Amino acid sequence: MSTRRKSIVAGNWKMNLDAAKARSLTEAVAARAGEAANVDLVLCPPALYATTVAAALGLAAGSSPSGVAPSGVALGGQNSHDKESGAFTGEVAPGMLRDIGSRYCILGHSERRTLFGETDKVVNAKVKAVLATGLTPIVCVGESLEERESGRTEAVVTEQVLGSLAGISADDLAKIVVAYEPVWAIGTGKVATPQQAQDVHALVRSLLARLSSPTVADKIRIQYGGSVKPDNAAELAACPDIDGALVGGASLKADDFLAIAKAFG
Ligand code: PEP
């Protein structure tokens, strides 16, 4: 990991837990966040429990996105709409995420892309809206197993990065986080080898440089996601272009999430 980039480890709880479990998991992570003090920690609960998590983190409603919770753990959304309000039944606006104290929002997760039909164009509109609201987007990209096996990883990731981040200024690009998540590694127990991950992270950084400049790209944090566990986090953390992790399953256990975070510290 570059000495110039602070690692960021985010837990994507997906559609799991209930309110009581969301509160107790948040409390358990917040109480021990000091064990990974060199790492930015983010919890991304289901939207319905975001206020429960915000309260457990000590985030006041209406707090600014630059405000840090007393525990140092930040709150993130799992998705956002690209409009600020209106007739969009079931959706959550970026301003609503900010209003309850969120600092981050995952966008373009592979489950959103494959199960909910989100294209790079849709993701791009969401990235712009989330940036305009003052939140940090965590923009996910990654190839499927079939795409990797047919030698299309580079082409697919290039298209996703350039499409999802089209028309975004260098100043705004400097604020984002990218998550490389090979779809075949998400929730499967199959983690990319450190070399496979590093190769794609280096590609992503070169694309970010093309969209902005090498100086800006050098500052952007790129997380790896896909079956990250306490026992494989250290070897991923040792790669020069891997600046943290986006963690699904293992983020549902405070011990595992914190062990992963410590590996990136
Ligand atoms: C994810 O959903 O972003 C993810 C990486 O999941 P898991 O860690 O369970 O593979």
PDB file of C-alpha atoms and ligand atoms in Angstrom:
ATOM      1  CA  MET A   1       0.000   0.000   0.000  1.00  0.00           C
ATOM      2  CA  SER A   2       1.204   3.493  -0.803  1.00  0.00           C
ATOM      3  CA  THR A   3       2.322   5.451   2.221  1.00  0.00           C
ATOM      4  CA  ARG A   4       0.377   8.359   0.771  1.00  0.00           C
ATOM      5  CA  ARG A   5      -3.032   6.666   0.835  1.00  0.00           C
ATOM      6  CA  LYS A   6      -4.954   5.862   4.005  1.00  0.00           C
ATOM      7  CA  SER A   7      -6.672   2.505   3.730  1.00  0.00           C
ATOM      8  CA  ILE A   8     -10.443   2.341   3.767  1.00  0.00           C
ATOM      9  CA  VAL A   9     -12.347  -0.768   4.824  1.00  0.00           C
ATOM     10  CA  ALA A  10     -16.106  -0.733   4.318  1.00  0.00           C
ATOM     11  CA  GLY A  11     -18.701  -3.277   5.387  1.00  0.00           C
ATOM     12  CA  ASN A  12     -21.507  -3.912   2.933  1.00  0.00           C
ATOM     13  CA  TRP A  13     -24.198  -5.536   5.026  1.00  0.00           C
ATOM     14  CA  LYS A  14     -26.451  -5.979   1.990  1.00  0.00           C
ATOM     15  CA  MET A  15     -30.034  -7.040   2.914  1.00  0.00           C
ATOM     16  CA  ASN A  16     -29.076  -8.682   6.215  1.00  0.00           C
ATOM     17  CA  LEU A  17     -29.647  -8.276   9.971  1.00  0.00           C
ATOM     18  CA  ASP A  18     -32.536  -6.701  11.865  1.00  0.00           C
ATOM     19  CA  ALA A  19     -32.624  -3.463  13.842  1.00  0.00           C
ATOM     20  CA  ALA A  20     -31.361  -5.003  17.096  1.00  0.00           C
ATOM     21  CA  LYS A  21     -28.530  -6.847  15.346  1.00  0.00           C
ATOM     22  CA  ALA A  22     -27.623  -3.750  13.313  1.00  0.00           C
ATOM     23  CA  ARG A  23     -27.338  -1.789  16.561  1.00  0.00           C
ATOM     24  CA  SER A  24     -25.273  -4.395  18.391  1.00  0.00           C
ATOM     25  CA  LEU A  25     -22.918  -4.951  15.441  1.00  0.00           C
ATOM     26  CA  THR A  26     -22.404  -1.192  15.124  1.00  0.00           C
ATOM     27  CA  GLU A  27     -21.706  -0.880  18.841  1.00  0.00           C
ATOM     28  CA  ALA A  28     -19.240  -3.773  18.722  1.00  0.00           C
ATOM     29  CA  VAL A  29     -17.326  -2.248  15.786  1.00  0.00           C
ATOM     30  CA  ALA A  30     -17.400   1.289  17.217  1.00  0.00           C
ATOM     31  CA  ALA A  31     -16.158   0.137  20.622  1.00  0.00           C
ATOM     32  CA  ARG A  32     -13.049  -1.438  19.067  1.00  0.00           C
ATOM     33  CA  ALA A  33     -12.471   0.936  16.128  1.00  0.00           C
ATOM     34  CA  GLY A  34      -9.312   2.148  17.849  1.00  0.00           C
ATOM     35  CA  GLU A  35      -7.713  -1.205  17.010  1.00  0.00           C
ATOM     36  CA  ALA A  36      -7.653  -0.048  13.374  1.00  0.00           C
ATOM     37  CA  ALA A  37      -7.026   3.633  14.017  1.00  0.00           C
ATOM     38  CA  ASN A  38      -4.961   4.060  10.813  1.00  0.00           C
ATOM     39  CA  VAL A  39      -7.826   2.863   8.653  1.00  0.00           C
ATOM     40  CA  ASP A  40     -11.027   4.629   7.614  1.00  0.00           C
ATOM     41  CA  LEU A  41     -13.892   2.353   8.674  1.00  0.00           C
ATOM     42  CA  VAL A  42     -17.306   2.543   7.035  1.00  0.00           C
ATOM     43  CA  LEU A  43     -20.522   0.663   7.769  1.00  0.00           C
ATOM     44  CA  CYS A  44     -23.100   0.393   4.974  1.00  0.00           C
ATOM     45  CA  PRO A  45     -26.340  -0.977   6.476  1.00  0.00           C
ATOM     46  CA  PRO A  46     -29.654  -1.572   4.726  1.00  0.00           C
ATOM     47  CA  ALA A  47     -31.332   1.831   4.178  1.00  0.00           C
ATOM     48  CA  LEU A  48     -34.069   1.085   6.688  1.00  0.00           C
ATOM     49  CA  TYR A  49     -31.529   0.626   9.507  1.00  0.00           C
ATOM     50  CA  ALA A  50     -29.276   3.531   8.555  1.00  0.00           C
ATOM     51  CA  THR A  51     -30.729   5.786  11.258  1.00  0.00           C
ATOM     52  CA  THR A  52     -30.296   3.026  13.843  1.00  0.00           C
ATOM     53  CA  VAL A  53     -26.637   2.723  12.874  1.00  0.00           C
ATOM     54  CA  ALA A  54     -26.224   6.517  12.759  1.00  0.00           C
ATOM     55  CA  ALA A  55     -27.595   6.777  16.309  1.00  0.00           C
ATOM     56  CA  ALA A  56     -25.337   3.961  17.538  1.00  0.00           C
ATOM     57  CA  LEU A  57     -22.365   5.770  15.985  1.00  0.00           C
ATOM     58  CA  GLY A  58     -23.376   9.013  17.672  1.00  0.00           C
ATOM     59  CA  LEU A  59     -24.068  10.773  14.382  1.00  0.00           C
ATOM     60  CA  ALA A  60     -26.618  13.532  14.742  1.00  0.00           C
ATOM     61  CA  ALA A  61     -29.317  13.988  12.118  1.00  0.00           C
ATOM     62  CA  GLY A  62     -28.339  16.759   9.743  1.00  0.00           C
ATOM     63  CA  SER A  63     -24.635  16.351  10.501  1.00  0.00           C
ATOM     64  CA  SER A  64     -22.295  17.396   7.720  1.00  0.00           C
ATOM     65  CA  PRO A  65     -20.686  14.658   5.630  1.00  0.00           C
ATOM     66  CA  SER A  66     -17.312  15.889   6.797  1.00  0.00           C
ATOM     67  CA  GLY A  67     -18.348  15.339  10.391  1.00  0.00           C
ATOM     68  CA  VAL A  68     -16.734  12.280  11.893  1.00  0.00           C
ATOM     69  CA  ALA A  69     -18.615  10.133  14.372  1.00  0.00           C
ATOM     70  CA  PRO A  70     -17.107  10.105  17.880  1.00  0.00           C
ATOM     71  CA  SER A  71     -16.045   6.480  17.268  1.00  0.00           C
ATOM     72  CA  GLY A  72     -14.309   7.424  14.007  1.00  0.00           C
ATOM     73  CA  VAL A  73     -16.532   4.959  12.132  1.00  0.00           C
ATOM     74  CA  ALA A  74     -18.402   6.461   9.191  1.00  0.00           C
ATOM     75  CA  LEU A  75     -21.801   5.610   7.763  1.00  0.00           C
ATOM     76  CA  GLY A  76     -22.429   4.759   4.109  1.00  0.00           C
ATOM     77  CA  GLY A  77     -25.379   3.943   1.867  1.00  0.00           C
ATOM     78  CA  GLN A  78     -25.547   0.840  -0.311  1.00  0.00           C
ATOM     79  CA  ASN A  79     -27.182   2.682  -3.191  1.00  0.00           C
ATOM     80  CA  SER A  80     -28.721   6.026  -4.042  1.00  0.00           C
ATOM     81  CA  HIS A  81     -31.057   7.542  -6.590  1.00  0.00           C
ATOM     82  CA  ASP A  82     -29.639  10.246  -8.844  1.00  0.00           C
ATOM     83  CA  LYS A  83     -32.461  12.727  -8.156  1.00  0.00           C
ATOM     84  CA  GLU A  84     -32.875  14.751  -4.993  1.00  0.00           C
ATOM     85  CA  SER A  85     -36.617  14.178  -4.617  1.00  0.00           C
ATOM     86  CA  GLY A  86     -39.728  13.269  -6.529  1.00  0.00           C
ATOM     87  CA  ALA A  87     -42.012  10.441  -7.556  1.00  0.00           C
ATOM     88  CA  PHE A  88     -39.554   7.555  -7.232  1.00  0.00           C
ATOM     89  CA  THR A  89     -41.337   5.068  -5.011  1.00  0.00           C
ATOM     90  CA  GLY A  90     -39.017   3.012  -2.843  1.00  0.00           C
ATOM     91  CA  GLU A  91     -35.898   5.022  -3.619  1.00  0.00           C
ATOM     92  CA  VAL A  92     -33.472   6.961  -1.407  1.00  0.00           C
ATOM     93  CA  ALA A  93     -32.034  10.356  -2.430  1.00  0.00           C
ATOM     94  CA  PRO A  94     -28.384  11.334  -1.910  1.00  0.00           C
ATOM     95  CA  GLY A  95     -29.477  14.250   0.286  1.00  0.00           C
ATOM     96  CA  MET A  96     -31.380  11.849   2.542  1.00  0.00           C
ATOM     97  CA  LEU A  97     -28.226   9.802   3.037  1.00  0.00           C
ATOM     98  CA  ARG A  98     -26.312  12.943   3.920  1.00  0.00           C
ATOM     99  CA  ASP A  99     -29.121  14.174   6.152  1.00  0.00           C
ATOM    100  CA  ILE A 100     -28.761  11.193   8.495  1.00  0.00           C
ATOM    101  CA  GLY A 101     -24.995  11.583   8.679  1.00  0.00           C
ATOM    102  CA  SER A 102     -23.673   9.366   5.867  1.00  0.00           C
ATOM    103  CA  ARG A 103     -20.296  10.187   4.363  1.00  0.00           C
ATOM    104  CA  TYR A 104     -20.107   7.450   1.716  1.00  0.00           C
ATOM    105  CA  CYS A 105     -22.335   5.633  -0.732  1.00  0.00           C
ATOM    106  CA  ILE A 106     -21.622   2.393  -2.592  1.00  0.00           C
ATOM    107  CA  LEU A 107     -22.641   2.767  -6.245  1.00  0.00           C
ATOM    108  CA  GLY A 108     -22.711   0.284  -9.112  1.00  0.00           C
ATOM    109  CA  HIS A 109     -22.285  -2.803  -6.941  1.00  0.00           C
ATOM    110  CA  SER A 110     -22.376  -5.884  -9.164  1.00  0.00           C
ATOM    111  CA  GLU A 111     -25.663  -6.934  -7.544  1.00  0.00           C
ATOM    112  CA  ARG A 112     -27.152  -3.579  -8.603  1.00  0.00           C
ATOM    113  CA  ARG A 113     -25.704  -4.019 -12.088  1.00  0.00           C
ATOM    114  CA  THR A 114     -26.809  -7.638 -12.625  1.00  0.00           C
ATOM    115  CA  LEU A 115     -30.029  -7.892 -10.567  1.00  0.00           C
ATOM    116  CA  PHE A 116     -31.356  -4.358 -11.016  1.00  0.00           C
ATOM    117  CA  GLY A 117     -30.106  -3.575 -14.520  1.00  0.00           C
ATOM    118  CA  GLU A 118     -27.814  -0.676 -13.641  1.00  0.00           C
ATOM    119  CA  THR A 119     -25.714   0.321 -16.636  1.00  0.00           C
ATOM    120  CA  ASP A 120     -22.562   2.436 -16.589  1.00  0.00           C
ATOM    121  CA  LYS A 121     -24.762   5.366 -17.656  1.00  0.00           C
ATOM    122  CA  VAL A 122     -27.049   4.904 -14.643  1.00  0.00           C
ATOM    123  CA  VAL A 123     -24.064   4.518 -12.322  1.00  0.00           C
ATOM    124  CA  ASN A 124     -22.468   7.632 -13.826  1.00  0.00           C
ATOM    125  CA  ALA A 125     -25.587   9.724 -13.096  1.00  0.00           C
ATOM    126  CA  LYS A 126     -25.621   8.439  -9.512  1.00  0.00           C
ATOM    127  CA  VAL A 127     -21.902   9.162  -9.038  1.00  0.00           C
ATOM    128  CA  LYS A 128     -22.446  12.763 -10.173  1.00  0.00           C
ATOM    129  CA  ALA A 129     -25.483  13.211  -7.910  1.00  0.00           C
ATOM    130  CA  VAL A 130     -23.744  11.733  -4.876  1.00  0.00           C
ATOM    131  CA  LEU A 131     -20.664  13.915  -5.440  1.00  0.00           C
ATOM    132  CA  ALA A 132     -22.882  16.983  -5.816  1.00  0.00           C
ATOM    133  CA  THR A 133     -24.411  16.169  -2.434  1.00  0.00           C
ATOM    134  CA  GLY A 134     -20.992  16.104  -0.818  1.00  0.00           C
ATOM    135  CA  LEU A 135     -20.799  12.369  -0.203  1.00  0.00           C
ATOM    136  CA  THR A 136     -17.964  10.101  -1.292  1.00  0.00           C
ATOM    137  CA  PRO A 137     -19.038   7.512  -3.854  1.00  0.00           C
ATOM    138  CA  ILE A 138     -17.525   4.031  -3.612  1.00  0.00           C
ATOM    139  CA  VAL A 139     -17.772   3.051  -7.281  1.00  0.00           C
ATOM    140  CA  CYS A 140     -17.729  -0.698  -7.931  1.00  0.00           C
ATOM    141  CA  VAL A 141     -16.402  -2.376 -11.064  1.00  0.00           C
ATOM    142  CA  GLY A 142     -15.509  -5.960 -11.860  1.00  0.00           C
ATOM    143  CA  GLU A 143     -15.742  -8.737 -14.396  1.00  0.00           C
ATOM    144  CA  SER A 144     -17.821 -11.923 -14.340  1.00  0.00           C
ATOM    145  CA  LEU A 145     -16.267 -15.396 -14.396  1.00  0.00           C
ATOM    146  CA  GLU A 146     -17.189 -15.834 -18.049  1.00  0.00           C
ATOM    147  CA  GLU A 147     -15.577 -12.493 -18.901  1.00  0.00           C
ATOM    148  CA  ARG A 148     -12.372 -13.411 -17.057  1.00  0.00           C
ATOM    149  CA  GLU A 149     -12.183 -16.873 -18.605  1.00  0.00           C
ATOM    150  CA  SER A 150     -12.628 -15.430 -22.087  1.00  0.00           C
ATOM    151  CA  GLY A 151      -9.777 -12.972 -21.525  1.00  0.00           C
ATOM    152  CA  ARG A 152     -12.000  -9.884 -21.360  1.00  0.00           C
ATOM    153  CA  THR A 153     -11.210  -8.665 -17.832  1.00  0.00           C
ATOM    154  CA  GLU A 154      -9.206  -5.649 -18.995  1.00  0.00           C
ATOM    155  CA  ALA A 155     -11.785  -4.620 -21.610  1.00  0.00           C
ATOM    156  CA  VAL A 156     -14.737  -4.993 -19.224  1.00  0.00           C
ATOM    157  CA  VAL A 157     -13.102  -3.134 -16.333  1.00  0.00           C
ATOM    158  CA  THR A 158     -11.887  -0.401 -18.699  1.00  0.00           C
ATOM    159  CA  GLU A 159     -15.390   0.112 -20.067  1.00  0.00           C
ATOM    160  CA  GLN A 160     -16.920   0.187 -16.574  1.00  0.00           C
ATOM    161  CA  VAL A 161     -14.375   2.650 -15.182  1.00  0.00           C
ATOM    162  CA  LEU A 162     -14.504   5.005 -18.170  1.00  0.00           C
ATOM    163  CA  GLY A 163     -18.312   4.767 -18.416  1.00  0.00           C
ATOM    164  CA  SER A 164     -19.097   5.074 -14.709  1.00  0.00           C
ATOM    165  CA  LEU A 165     -16.721   8.016 -14.272  1.00  0.00           C
ATOM    166  CA  ALA A 166     -17.299   9.850 -17.572  1.00  0.00           C
ATOM    167  CA  GLY A 167     -17.506  13.635 -17.414  1.00  0.00           C
ATOM    168  CA  ILE A 168     -16.286  13.931 -13.826  1.00  0.00           C
ATOM    169  CA  SER A 169     -13.708  16.637 -13.150  1.00  0.00           C
ATOM    170  CA  ALA A 170     -10.269  15.812 -11.802  1.00  0.00           C
ATOM    171  CA  ASP A 171     -11.191  17.656  -8.591  1.00  0.00           C
ATOM    172  CA  ASP A 172     -14.207  15.396  -8.096  1.00  0.00           C
ATOM    173  CA  LEU A 173     -12.355  12.251  -9.140  1.00  0.00           C
ATOM    174  CA  ALA A 174      -9.872  12.971  -6.388  1.00  0.00           C
ATOM    175  CA  LYS A 175     -12.739  12.563  -3.887  1.00  0.00           C
ATOM    176  CA  ILE A 176     -13.979   9.143  -4.969  1.00  0.00           C
ATOM    177  CA  VAL A 177     -13.143   5.602  -3.921  1.00  0.00           C
ATOM    178  CA  VAL A 178     -13.142   2.779  -6.472  1.00  0.00           C
ATOM    179  CA  ALA A 179     -13.833  -0.831  -5.499  1.00  0.00           C
ATOM    180  CA  TYR A 180     -12.570  -3.583  -7.766  1.00  0.00           C
ATOM    181  CA  GLU A 181     -14.832  -6.546  -7.138  1.00  0.00           C
ATOM    182  CA  PRO A 182     -14.517  -9.511  -9.472  1.00  0.00           C
ATOM    183  CA  VAL A 183     -18.078 -10.827  -9.622  1.00  0.00           C
ATOM    184  CA  TRP A 184     -16.857 -14.435  -9.434  1.00  0.00           C
ATOM    185  CA  ALA A 185     -15.288 -13.710  -6.045  1.00  0.00           C
ATOM    186  CA  ILE A 186     -18.299 -12.042  -4.400  1.00  0.00           C
ATOM    187  CA  GLY A 187     -19.921 -14.245  -1.794  1.00  0.00           C
ATOM    188  CA  THR A 188     -18.347 -17.364  -3.339  1.00  0.00           C
ATOM    189  CA  GLY A 189     -15.374 -17.904  -1.049  1.00  0.00           C
ATOM    190  CA  LYS A 190     -13.126 -17.646  -4.139  1.00  0.00           C
ATOM    191  CA  VAL A 191     -10.799 -14.727  -3.570  1.00  0.00           C
ATOM    192  CA  ALA A 192      -8.692 -13.277  -6.370  1.00  0.00           C
ATOM    193  CA  THR A 193      -5.003 -14.001  -5.922  1.00  0.00           C
ATOM    194  CA  PRO A 194      -3.042 -10.959  -4.789  1.00  0.00           C
ATOM    195  CA  GLN A 195      -1.430 -10.853  -8.260  1.00  0.00           C
ATOM    196  CA  GLN A 196      -4.789 -10.998 -10.061  1.00  0.00           C
ATOM    197  CA  ALA A 197      -6.120  -8.218  -7.842  1.00  0.00           C
ATOM    198  CA  GLN A 198      -2.984  -6.078  -8.074  1.00  0.00           C
ATOM    199  CA  ASP A 199      -2.964  -6.340 -11.882  1.00  0.00           C
ATOM    200  CA  VAL A 200      -6.511  -4.985 -12.140  1.00  0.00           C
ATOM    201  CA  HIS A 201      -5.901  -2.338  -9.480  1.00  0.00           C
ATOM    202  CA  ALA A 202      -2.908  -1.083 -11.470  1.00  0.00           C
ATOM    203  CA  LEU A 203      -5.103  -1.004 -14.580  1.00  0.00           C
ATOM    204  CA  VAL A 204      -7.797   0.963 -12.715  1.00  0.00           C
ATOM    205  CA  ARG A 205      -5.203   3.446 -11.484  1.00  0.00           C
ATOM    206  CA  SER A 206      -3.889   3.943 -15.021  1.00  0.00           C
ATOM    207  CA  LEU A 207      -7.458   4.588 -16.211  1.00  0.00           C
ATOM    208  CA  LEU A 208      -7.987   7.087 -13.401  1.00  0.00           C
ATOM    209  CA  ALA A 209      -4.783   8.811 -14.534  1.00  0.00           C
ATOM    210  CA  ARG A 210      -6.149   8.949 -18.071  1.00  0.00           C
ATOM    211  CA  LEU A 211      -9.342  10.577 -16.742  1.00  0.00           C
ATOM    212  CA  SER A 212      -7.461  13.056 -14.546  1.00  0.00           C
ATOM    213  CA  SER A 213      -3.686  12.984 -14.093  1.00  0.00           C
ATOM    214  CA  PRO A 214      -1.130  10.603 -12.578  1.00  0.00           C
ATOM    215  CA  THR A 215      -0.943  12.884  -9.534  1.00  0.00           C
ATOM    216  CA  VAL A 216      -4.680  12.706  -8.908  1.00  0.00           C
ATOM    217  CA  ALA A 217      -4.835   8.965  -9.668  1.00  0.00           C
ATOM    218  CA  ASP A 218      -2.062   8.345  -7.173  1.00  0.00           C
ATOM    219  CA  LYS A 219      -4.271   9.777  -4.427  1.00  0.00           C
ATOM    220  CA  ILE A 220      -7.425   7.792  -5.221  1.00  0.00           C
ATOM    221  CA  ARG A 221      -8.093   4.814  -3.001  1.00  0.00           C
ATOM    222  CA  ILE A 222      -8.934   1.532  -4.713  1.00  0.00           C
ATOM    223  CA  GLN A 223     -10.495  -1.174  -2.564  1.00  0.00           C
ATOM    224  CA  TYR A 224     -10.561  -4.862  -3.352  1.00  0.00           C
ATOM    225  CA  GLY A 225     -13.799  -6.750  -2.729  1.00  0.00           C
ATOM    226  CA  GLY A 226     -14.679 -10.411  -3.098  1.00  0.00           C
ATOM    227  CA  SER A 227     -14.558 -12.939  -0.247  1.00  0.00           C
ATOM    228  CA  VAL A 228     -12.115 -10.907   1.827  1.00  0.00           C
ATOM    229  CA  LYS A 229     -11.640 -12.687   5.149  1.00  0.00           C
ATOM    230  CA  PRO A 230      -9.264 -12.290   8.103  1.00  0.00           C
ATOM    231  CA  ASP A 231      -7.040 -15.038   6.700  1.00  0.00           C
ATOM    232  CA  ASN A 232      -6.538 -13.506   3.239  1.00  0.00           C
ATOM    233  CA  ALA A 233      -6.628  -9.779   4.049  1.00  0.00           C
ATOM    234  CA  ALA A 234      -2.922  -9.366   4.840  1.00  0.00           C
ATOM    235  CA  GLU A 235      -1.678 -10.662   1.495  1.00  0.00           C
ATOM    236  CA  LEU A 236      -4.106  -8.377  -0.339  1.00  0.00           C
ATOM    237  CA  ALA A 237      -3.126  -5.440   1.881  1.00  0.00           C
ATOM    238  CA  ALA A 238       0.524  -6.000   0.928  1.00  0.00           C
ATOM    239  CA  CYS A 239      -0.172  -5.172  -2.747  1.00  0.00           C
ATOM    240  CA  PRO A 240       0.944  -1.663  -3.717  1.00  0.00           C
ATOM    241  CA  ASP A 241      -2.319  -0.580  -5.385  1.00  0.00           C
ATOM    242  CA  ILE A 242      -4.782  -2.164  -2.932  1.00  0.00           C
ATOM    243  CA  ASP A 243      -5.887   0.508  -0.492  1.00  0.00           C
ATOM    244  CA  GLY A 244      -8.527  -1.280   1.516  1.00  0.00           C
ATOM    245  CA  ALA A 245     -11.419  -3.674   1.192  1.00  0.00           C
ATOM    246  CA  LEU A 246     -15.124  -3.700   0.505  1.00  0.00           C
ATOM    247  CA  VAL A 247     -16.334  -6.560   2.670  1.00  0.00           C
ATOM    248  CA  GLY A 248     -19.651  -8.376   2.396  1.00  0.00           C
ATOM    249  CA  GLY A 249     -20.129 -11.570   4.404  1.00  0.00           C
ATOM    250  CA  ALA A 250     -17.247 -11.045   6.812  1.00  0.00           C
ATOM    251  CA  SER A 251     -18.520  -7.571   7.728  1.00  0.00           C
ATOM    252  CA  LEU A 252     -21.455  -9.158   9.565  1.00  0.00           C
ATOM    253  CA  LYS A 253     -19.128 -10.309  12.355  1.00  0.00           C
ATOM    254  CA  ALA A 254     -17.375  -7.574  14.316  1.00  0.00           C
ATOM    255  CA  ASP A 255     -14.332  -9.777  15.012  1.00  0.00           C
ATOM    256  CA  ASP A 256     -13.822 -10.616  11.338  1.00  0.00           C
ATOM    257  CA  PHE A 257     -14.457  -7.077  10.116  1.00  0.00           C
ATOM    258  CA  LEU A 258     -12.002  -5.620  12.616  1.00  0.00           C
ATOM    259  CA  ALA A 259      -9.388  -8.294  11.880  1.00  0.00           C
ATOM    260  CA  ILE A 260      -9.603  -7.376   8.177  1.00  0.00           C
ATOM    261  CA  ALA A 261      -9.357  -3.674   9.014  1.00  0.00           C
ATOM    262  CA  LYS A 262      -6.301  -4.304  11.187  1.00  0.00           C
ATOM    263  CA  ALA A 263      -4.604  -6.129   8.291  1.00  0.00           C
ATOM    264  CA  PHE A 264      -4.880  -2.890   6.296  1.00  0.00           C
ATOM    265  CA  GLY A 265      -3.611  -0.717   9.140  1.00  0.00           C
TER     266      GLY A 265
HETATM  267  C1  PEP B   1     -19.567  -7.394  -1.657  1.00  0.00           C
HETATM  268  O1  PEP B   1     -20.748  -7.672  -1.646  1.00  0.00           O
HETATM  269  O2  PEP B   1     -19.216  -6.262  -1.965  1.00  0.00           O
HETATM  270  C2  PEP B   1     -18.616  -8.427  -1.275  1.00  0.00           C
HETATM  271  C3  PEP B   1     -17.350  -8.234  -1.543  1.00  0.00           C
HETATM  272  O3  PEP B   1     -19.124  -9.562  -0.690  1.00  0.00           O
HETATM  273  P1  PEP B   1     -18.269 -10.774  -0.024  1.00  0.00           P
HETATM  274  O4  PEP B   1     -17.204 -10.150   0.839  1.00  0.00           O
HETATM  275  O5  PEP B   1     -19.265 -11.542   0.761  1.00  0.00           O
HETATM  276  O6  PEP B   1     -17.677 -11.550  -1.150  1.00  0.00           O
END
